[in-house]
Amino acid sequence: RLQSRAASPVRLKAPVILGTILQIAPTAAFSFSLGDEPLRPTRPELAGILISAVMGALLFAAAILAALRNSSNPQVVTRCGYSWMRHPIYLAFLAMLLATGLLVSAGLVLIGAIVVYVAGSELRIASEEEELAGDFPTEYEQYRLRTRWRYLPGLR
């Protein structure tokens, strides 16, 4: 995430609140889809879990470390995962959501969960990018043009 002015108060906007609710809602869907039997993911699901969970955890850790390195000086963070996409933490959370859905063998619930999560992420990102463009007009515009992807590789 890009560092905003340290002195400015936290501004919660309706899109951020709604987006956060939509991002959290899929975990409830997984909980309600669980039965009483033990989890028994298939081998392909286990492979997907391993790949998504590891990728998500590594991407999250790298993004947090890159942001922390710049925490004393408010500026646009462009290192690590931020050099490939503007919001790598959203992709990290999506990967963890995918791993969780595969673990509980959610099937169609997983597809719905991903759609709801992406909708929530899009709301939050639009609001965040508007705020960042206001806080860092020139720097953020240059970064946005240089870094095509928001958080889903291949999609703007």
JSON list of C-alpha atoms in Angstrom, two decimals:
[
{"chain": "A", "resi": 1, "resn": "ARG", "atom": "CA", "xyz": [0.00, 0.00, 0.00]},
{"chain": "A", "resi": 2, "resn": "LEU", "atom": "CA", "xyz": [1.20, 3.48, -0.57]},
{"chain": "A", "resi": 3, "resn": "GLN", "atom": "CA", "xyz": [1.99, 5.57, 2.44]},
{"chain": "A", "resi": 4, "resn": "SER", "atom": "CA", "xyz": [-0.39, 8.53, 2.93]},
{"chain": "A", "resi": 5, "resn": "ARG", "atom": "CA", "xyz": [0.21, 11.61, 4.99]},
{"chain": "A", "resi": 6, "resn": "ALA", "atom": "CA", "xyz": [0.87, 10.46, 8.55]},
{"chain": "A", "resi": 7, "resn": "ALA", "atom": "CA", "xyz": [-1.00, 13.40, 10.12]},
{"chain": "A", "resi": 8, "resn": "SER", "atom": "CA", "xyz": [-4.22, 12.98, 8.13]},
{"chain": "A", "resi": 9, "resn": "PRO", "atom": "CA", "xyz": [-7.08, 11.17, 9.88]},
{"chain": "A", "resi": 10, "resn": "VAL", "atom": "CA", "xyz": [-8.38, 7.84, 8.65]},
{"chain": "A", "resi": 11, "resn": "ARG", "atom": "CA", "xyz": [-11.18, 8.41, 6.16]},
{"chain": "A", "resi": 12, "resn": "LEU", "atom": "CA", "xyz": [-13.67, 5.56, 5.92]},
{"chain": "A", "resi": 13, "resn": "LYS", "atom": "CA", "xyz": [-15.82, 5.91, 2.83]},
{"chain": "A", "resi": 14, "resn": "ALA", "atom": "CA", "xyz": [-18.89, 3.86, 1.94]},
{"chain": "A", "resi": 15, "resn": "PRO", "atom": "CA", "xyz": [-17.09, 1.96, -0.89]},
{"chain": "A", "resi": 16, "resn": "VAL", "atom": "CA", "xyz": [-14.31, 0.96, 1.52]},
{"chain": "A", "resi": 17, "resn": "ILE", "atom": "CA", "xyz": [-16.79, -0.26, 4.14]},
{"chain": "A", "resi": 18, "resn": "LEU", "atom": "CA", "xyz": [-18.93, -2.13, 1.58]},
{"chain": "A", "resi": 19, "resn": "GLY", "atom": "CA", "xyz": [-15.82, -3.52, -0.14]},
{"chain": "A", "resi": 20, "resn": "THR", "atom": "CA", "xyz": [-14.46, -4.81, 3.16]},
{"chain": "A", "resi": 21, "resn": "ILE", "atom": "CA", "xyz": [-17.78, -6.52, 3.95]},
{"chain": "A", "resi": 22, "resn": "LEU", "atom": "CA", "xyz": [-17.77, -8.15, 0.50]},
{"chain": "A", "resi": 23, "resn": "GLN", "atom": "CA", "xyz": [-14.18, -9.31, 1.01]},
{"chain": "A", "resi": 24, "resn": "ILE", "atom": "CA", "xyz": [-15.00, -10.88, 4.38]},
{"chain": "A", "resi": 25, "resn": "ALA", "atom": "CA", "xyz": [-18.35, -12.44, 3.36]},
{"chain": "A", "resi": 26, "resn": "PRO", "atom": "CA", "xyz": [-16.81, -15.41, 1.47]},
{"chain": "A", "resi": 27, "resn": "THR", "atom": "CA", "xyz": [-15.36, -16.83, 4.67]},
{"chain": "A", "resi": 28, "resn": "ALA", "atom": "CA", "xyz": [-18.88, -17.01, 6.11]},
{"chain": "A", "resi": 29, "resn": "ALA", "atom": "CA", "xyz": [-20.03, -18.80, 2.95]},
{"chain": "A", "resi": 30, "resn": "PHE", "atom": "CA", "xyz": [-17.30, -21.39, 3.46]},
{"chain": "A", "resi": 31, "resn": "SER", "atom": "CA", "xyz": [-18.29, -21.85, 7.10]},
{"chain": "A", "resi": 32, "resn": "PHE", "atom": "CA", "xyz": [-21.94, -22.40, 6.21]},
{"chain": "A", "resi": 33, "resn": "SER", "atom": "CA", "xyz": [-21.02, -24.87, 3.45]},
{"chain": "A", "resi": 34, "resn": "LEU", "atom": "CA", "xyz": [-19.13, -27.13, 5.86]},
{"chain": "A", "resi": 35, "resn": "GLY", "atom": "CA", "xyz": [-20.72, -30.30, 7.10]},
{"chain": "A", "resi": 36, "resn": "ASP", "atom": "CA", "xyz": [-19.86, -32.34, 10.18]},
{"chain": "A", "resi": 37, "resn": "GLU", "atom": "CA", "xyz": [-17.54, -34.74, 8.34]},
{"chain": "A", "resi": 38, "resn": "PRO", "atom": "CA", "xyz": [-13.76, -34.23, 8.28]},
{"chain": "A", "resi": 39, "resn": "LEU", "atom": "CA", "xyz": [-12.17, -32.26, 5.45]},
{"chain": "A", "resi": 40, "resn": "ARG", "atom": "CA", "xyz": [-11.06, -34.52, 2.61]},
{"chain": "A", "resi": 41, "resn": "PRO", "atom": "CA", "xyz": [-9.64, -32.46, -0.23]},
{"chain": "A", "resi": 42, "resn": "THR", "atom": "CA", "xyz": [-8.68, -34.33, -3.38]},
{"chain": "A", "resi": 43, "resn": "ARG", "atom": "CA", "xyz": [-5.07, -34.52, -4.63]},
{"chain": "A", "resi": 44, "resn": "PRO", "atom": "CA", "xyz": [-5.62, -31.73, -7.20]},
{"chain": "A", "resi": 45, "resn": "GLU", "atom": "CA", "xyz": [-7.21, -29.60, -4.47]},
{"chain": "A", "resi": 46, "resn": "LEU", "atom": "CA", "xyz": [-4.22, -30.27, -2.19]},
{"chain": "A", "resi": 47, "resn": "ALA", "atom": "CA", "xyz": [-1.85, -29.18, -4.96]},
{"chain": "A", "resi": 48, "resn": "GLY", "atom": "CA", "xyz": [-3.89, -26.00, -5.48]},
{"chain": "A", "resi": 49, "resn": "ILE", "atom": "CA", "xyz": [-3.93, -25.36, -1.73]},
{"chain": "A", "resi": 50, "resn": "LEU", "atom": "CA", "xyz": [-0.17, -25.71, -1.49]},
{"chain": "A", "resi": 51, "resn": "ILE", "atom": "CA", "xyz": [0.52, -23.44, -4.46]},
{"chain": "A", "resi": 52, "resn": "SER", "atom": "CA", "xyz": [-2.02, -20.74, -3.53]},
{"chain": "A", "resi": 53, "resn": "ALA", "atom": "CA", "xyz": [-1.27, -20.68, 0.19]},
{"chain": "A", "resi": 54, "resn": "VAL", "atom": "CA", "xyz": [2.50, -20.45, -0.29]},
{"chain": "A", "resi": 55, "resn": "MET", "atom": "CA", "xyz": [2.20, -17.86, -3.07]},
{"chain": "A", "resi": 56, "resn": "GLY", "atom": "CA", "xyz": [-0.28, -15.80, -1.03]},
{"chain": "A", "resi": 57, "resn": "ALA", "atom": "CA", "xyz": [1.83, -15.89, 2.13]},
{"chain": "A", "resi": 58, "resn": "LEU", "atom": "CA", "xyz": [5.05, -14.95, 0.29]},
{"chain": "A", "resi": 59, "resn": "LEU", "atom": "CA", "xyz": [3.40, -12.16, -1.67]},
{"chain": "A", "resi": 60, "resn": "PHE", "atom": "CA", "xyz": [1.77, -10.78, 1.49]},
{"chain": "A", "resi": 61, "resn": "ALA", "atom": "CA", "xyz": [5.06, -10.86, 3.45]},
{"chain": "A", "resi": 62, "resn": "ALA", "atom": "CA", "xyz": [7.01, -9.22, 0.62]},
{"chain": "A", "resi": 63, "resn": "ALA", "atom": "CA", "xyz": [4.41, -6.46, 0.20]},
{"chain": "A", "resi": 64, "resn": "ILE", "atom": "CA", "xyz": [4.30, -5.71, 3.91]},
{"chain": "A", "resi": 65, "resn": "LEU", "atom": "CA", "xyz": [8.10, -5.59, 4.15]},
{"chain": "A", "resi": 66, "resn": "ALA", "atom": "CA", "xyz": [8.32, -3.25, 1.14]},
{"chain": "A", "resi": 67, "resn": "ALA", "atom": "CA", "xyz": [5.73, -0.92, 2.68]},
{"chain": "A", "resi": 68, "resn": "LEU", "atom": "CA", "xyz": [7.42, -0.99, 6.10]},
{"chain": "A", "resi": 69, "resn": "ARG", "atom": "CA", "xyz": [10.76, 0.03, 4.58]},
{"chain": "A", "resi": 70, "resn": "ASN", "atom": "CA", "xyz": [9.12, 3.29, 3.47]},
{"chain": "A", "resi": 71, "resn": "SER", "atom": "CA", "xyz": [6.92, 3.87, 6.52]},
{"chain": "A", "resi": 72, "resn": "SER", "atom": "CA", "xyz": [8.97, 6.79, 7.87]},
{"chain": "A", "resi": 73, "resn": "ASN", "atom": "CA", "xyz": [8.82, 8.72, 4.59]},
{"chain": "A", "resi": 74, "resn": "PRO", "atom": "CA", "xyz": [5.38, 8.99, 2.93]},
{"chain": "A", "resi": 75, "resn": "GLN", "atom": "CA", "xyz": [5.83, 8.07, -0.72]},
{"chain": "A", "resi": 76, "resn": "VAL", "atom": "CA", "xyz": [4.63, 5.66, -3.38]},
{"chain": "A", "resi": 77, "resn": "VAL", "atom": "CA", "xyz": [5.94, 2.16, -2.66]},
{"chain": "A", "resi": 78, "resn": "THR", "atom": "CA", "xyz": [7.22, 0.64, -5.91]},
{"chain": "A", "resi": 79, "resn": "ARG", "atom": "CA", "xyz": [9.51, -2.19, -4.79]},
{"chain": "A", "resi": 80, "resn": "CYS", "atom": "CA", "xyz": [8.93, -5.91, -4.59]},
{"chain": "A", "resi": 81, "resn": "GLY", "atom": "CA", "xyz": [5.40, -6.98, -5.53]},
{"chain": "A", "resi": 82, "resn": "TYR", "atom": "CA", "xyz": [4.50, -3.32, -6.02]},
{"chain": "A", "resi": 83, "resn": "SER", "atom": "CA", "xyz": [6.72, -3.23, -9.10]},
{"chain": "A", "resi": 84, "resn": "TRP", "atom": "CA", "xyz": [4.45, -5.80, -10.83]},
{"chain": "A", "resi": 85, "resn": "MET", "atom": "CA", "xyz": [1.05, -4.70, -9.52]},
{"chain": "A", "resi": 86, "resn": "ARG", "atom": "CA", "xyz": [-0.32, -1.74, -7.61]},
{"chain": "A", "resi": 87, "resn": "HIS", "atom": "CA", "xyz": [-2.14, -3.75, -4.92]},
{"chain": "A", "resi": 88, "resn": "PRO", "atom": "CA", "xyz": [-0.33, -7.05, -4.30]},
{"chain": "A", "resi": 89, "resn": "ILE", "atom": "CA", "xyz": [-1.92, -7.59, -0.88]},
{"chain": "A", "resi": 90, "resn": "TYR", "atom": "CA", "xyz": [-5.33, -8.02, -2.53]},
{"chain": "A", "resi": 91, "resn": "LEU", "atom": "CA", "xyz": [-3.89, -10.77, -4.73]},
{"chain": "A", "resi": 92, "resn": "ALA", "atom": "CA", "xyz": [-2.29, -12.37, -1.65]},
{"chain": "A", "resi": 93, "resn": "PHE", "atom": "CA", "xyz": [-5.67, -12.43, 0.12]},
{"chain": "A", "resi": 94, "resn": "LEU", "atom": "CA", "xyz": [-7.34, -13.81, -3.01]},
{"chain": "A", "resi": 95, "resn": "ALA", "atom": "CA", "xyz": [-4.76, -16.63, -3.11]},
{"chain": "A", "resi": 96, "resn": "MET", "atom": "CA", "xyz": [-5.48, -17.44, 0.54]},
{"chain": "A", "resi": 97, "resn": "LEU", "atom": "CA", "xyz": [-9.23, -17.37, -0.16]},
{"chain": "A", "resi": 98, "resn": "LEU", "atom": "CA", "xyz": [-8.67, -19.82, -3.01]},
{"chain": "A", "resi": 99, "resn": "ALA", "atom": "CA", "xyz": [-6.59, -22.09, -0.74]},
{"chain": "A", "resi": 100, "resn": "THR", "atom": "CA", "xyz": [-9.31, -22.02, 1.93]},
{"chain": "A", "resi": 101, "resn": "GLY", "atom": "CA", "xyz": [-12.05, -22.77, -0.60]},
{"chain": "A", "resi": 102, "resn": "LEU", "atom": "CA", "xyz": [-10.06, -25.70, -1.99]},
{"chain": "A", "resi": 103, "resn": "LEU", "atom": "CA", "xyz": [-9.40, -26.99, 1.52]},
{"chain": "A", "resi": 104, "resn": "VAL", "atom": "CA", "xyz": [-13.09, -27.14, 2.34]},
{"chain": "A", "resi": 105, "resn": "SER", "atom": "CA", "xyz": [-13.91, -28.43, -1.17]},
{"chain": "A", "resi": 106, "resn": "ALA", "atom": "CA", "xyz": [-16.34, -25.56, -1.60]},
{"chain": "A", "resi": 107, "resn": "GLY", "atom": "CA", "xyz": [-17.04, -26.18, -5.32]},
{"chain": "A", "resi": 108, "resn": "LEU", "atom": "CA", "xyz": [-19.57, -23.66, -6.63]},
{"chain": "A", "resi": 109, "resn": "VAL", "atom": "CA", "xyz": [-19.44, -21.77, -3.35]},
{"chain": "A", "resi": 110, "resn": "LEU", "atom": "CA", "xyz": [-15.76, -21.07, -4.11]},
{"chain": "A", "resi": 111, "resn": "ILE", "atom": "CA", "xyz": [-16.64, -19.54, -7.48]},
{"chain": "A", "resi": 112, "resn": "GLY", "atom": "CA", "xyz": [-19.24, -17.31, -5.86]},
{"chain": "A", "resi": 113, "resn": "ALA", "atom": "CA", "xyz": [-16.81, -16.41, -3.08]},
{"chain": "A", "resi": 114, "resn": "ILE", "atom": "CA", "xyz": [-14.17, -15.33, -5.59]},
{"chain": "A", "resi": 115, "resn": "VAL", "atom": "CA", "xyz": [-16.69, -13.17, -7.49]},
{"chain": "A", "resi": 116, "resn": "VAL", "atom": "CA", "xyz": [-17.83, -11.49, -4.25]},
{"chain": "A", "resi": 117, "resn": "TYR", "atom": "CA", "xyz": [-14.22, -10.98, -3.08]},
{"chain": "A", "resi": 118, "resn": "VAL", "atom": "CA", "xyz": [-13.19, -9.44, -6.43]},
{"chain": "A", "resi": 119, "resn": "ALA", "atom": "CA", "xyz": [-16.22, -7.11, -6.34]},
{"chain": "A", "resi": 120, "resn": "GLY", "atom": "CA", "xyz": [-15.26, -5.96, -2.85]},
{"chain": "A", "resi": 121, "resn": "SER", "atom": "CA", "xyz": [-11.63, -5.52, -3.86]},
{"chain": "A", "resi": 122, "resn": "GLU", "atom": "CA", "xyz": [-12.60, -3.43, -6.89]},
{"chain": "A", "resi": 123, "resn": "LEU", "atom": "CA", "xyz": [-14.66, -1.10, -4.68]},
{"chain": "A", "resi": 124, "resn": "ARG", "atom": "CA", "xyz": [-11.82, -0.66, -2.20]},
{"chain": "A", "resi": 125, "resn": "ILE", "atom": "CA", "xyz": [-9.13, -0.23, -4.85]},
{"chain": "A", "resi": 126, "resn": "ALA", "atom": "CA", "xyz": [-11.11, 2.44, -6.72]},
{"chain": "A", "resi": 127, "resn": "SER", "atom": "CA", "xyz": [-11.49, 4.41, -3.50]},
{"chain": "A", "resi": 128, "resn": "GLU", "atom": "CA", "xyz": [-7.85, 3.91, -2.47]},
{"chain": "A", "resi": 129, "resn": "GLU", "atom": "CA", "xyz": [-6.51, 4.90, -5.88]},
{"chain": "A", "resi": 130, "resn": "GLU", "atom": "CA", "xyz": [-8.61, 8.08, -5.84]},
{"chain": "A", "resi": 131, "resn": "GLU", "atom": "CA", "xyz": [-7.17, 8.97, -2.43]},
{"chain": "A", "resi": 132, "resn": "LEU", "atom": "CA", "xyz": [-3.61, 8.14, -3.48]},
{"chain": "A", "resi": 133, "resn": "ALA", "atom": "CA", "xyz": [-3.94, 10.20, -6.66]},
{"chain": "A", "resi": 134, "resn": "GLY", "atom": "CA", "xyz": [-4.97, 13.12, -4.45]},
{"chain": "A", "resi": 135, "resn": "ASP", "atom": "CA", "xyz": [-2.11, 12.60, -1.97]},
{"chain": "A", "resi": 136, "resn": "PHE", "atom": "CA", "xyz": [0.61, 11.95, -4.60]},
{"chain": "A", "resi": 137, "resn": "PRO", "atom": "CA", "xyz": [-0.73, 13.41, -7.89]},
{"chain": "A", "resi": 138, "resn": "THR", "atom": "CA", "xyz": [2.33, 13.24, -10.13]},
{"chain": "A", "resi": 139, "resn": "GLU", "atom": "CA", "xyz": [4.13, 10.35, -8.47]},
{"chain": "A", "resi": 140, "resn": "TYR", "atom": "CA", "xyz": [1.06, 8.10, -8.38]},
{"chain": "A", "resi": 141, "resn": "GLU", "atom": "CA", "xyz": [0.05, 8.85, -11.97]},
{"chain": "A", "resi": 142, "resn": "GLN", "atom": "CA", "xyz": [3.53, 7.92, -13.19]},
{"chain": "A", "resi": 143, "resn": "TYR", "atom": "CA", "xyz": [3.45, 4.74, -11.08]},
{"chain": "A", "resi": 144, "resn": "ARG", "atom": "CA", "xyz": [-0.05, 3.85, -12.34]},
{"chain": "A", "resi": 145, "resn": "LEU", "atom": "CA", "xyz": [1.02, 4.22, -15.96]},
{"chain": "A", "resi": 146, "resn": "ARG", "atom": "CA", "xyz": [4.21, 2.22, -15.39]},
{"chain": "A", "resi": 147, "resn": "THR", "atom": "CA", "xyz": [2.51, -0.54, -13.37]},
{"chain": "A", "resi": 148, "resn": "ARG", "atom": "CA", "xyz": [-0.40, -1.74, -15.51]},
{"chain": "A", "resi": 149, "resn": "TRP", "atom": "CA", "xyz": [-2.01, -4.30, -13.27]},
{"chain": "A", "resi": 150, "resn": "ARG", "atom": "CA", "xyz": [-4.08, -3.43, -10.23]},
{"chain": "A", "resi": 151, "resn": "TYR", "atom": "CA", "xyz": [-3.80, -6.84, -8.56]},
{"chain": "A", "resi": 152, "resn": "LEU", "atom": "CA", "xyz": [-4.90, -9.49, -11.02]},
{"chain": "A", "resi": 153, "resn": "PRO", "atom": "CA", "xyz": [-2.12, -10.23, -13.52]},
{"chain": "A", "resi": 154, "resn": "GLY", "atom": "CA", "xyz": [-3.30, -9.66, -17.06]},
{"chain": "A", "resi": 155, "resn": "LEU", "atom": "CA", "xyz": [-6.20, -7.41, -16.04]},
{"chain": "A", "resi": 156, "resn": "ARG", "atom": "CA", "xyz": [-5.97, -3.64, -15.66]}
]
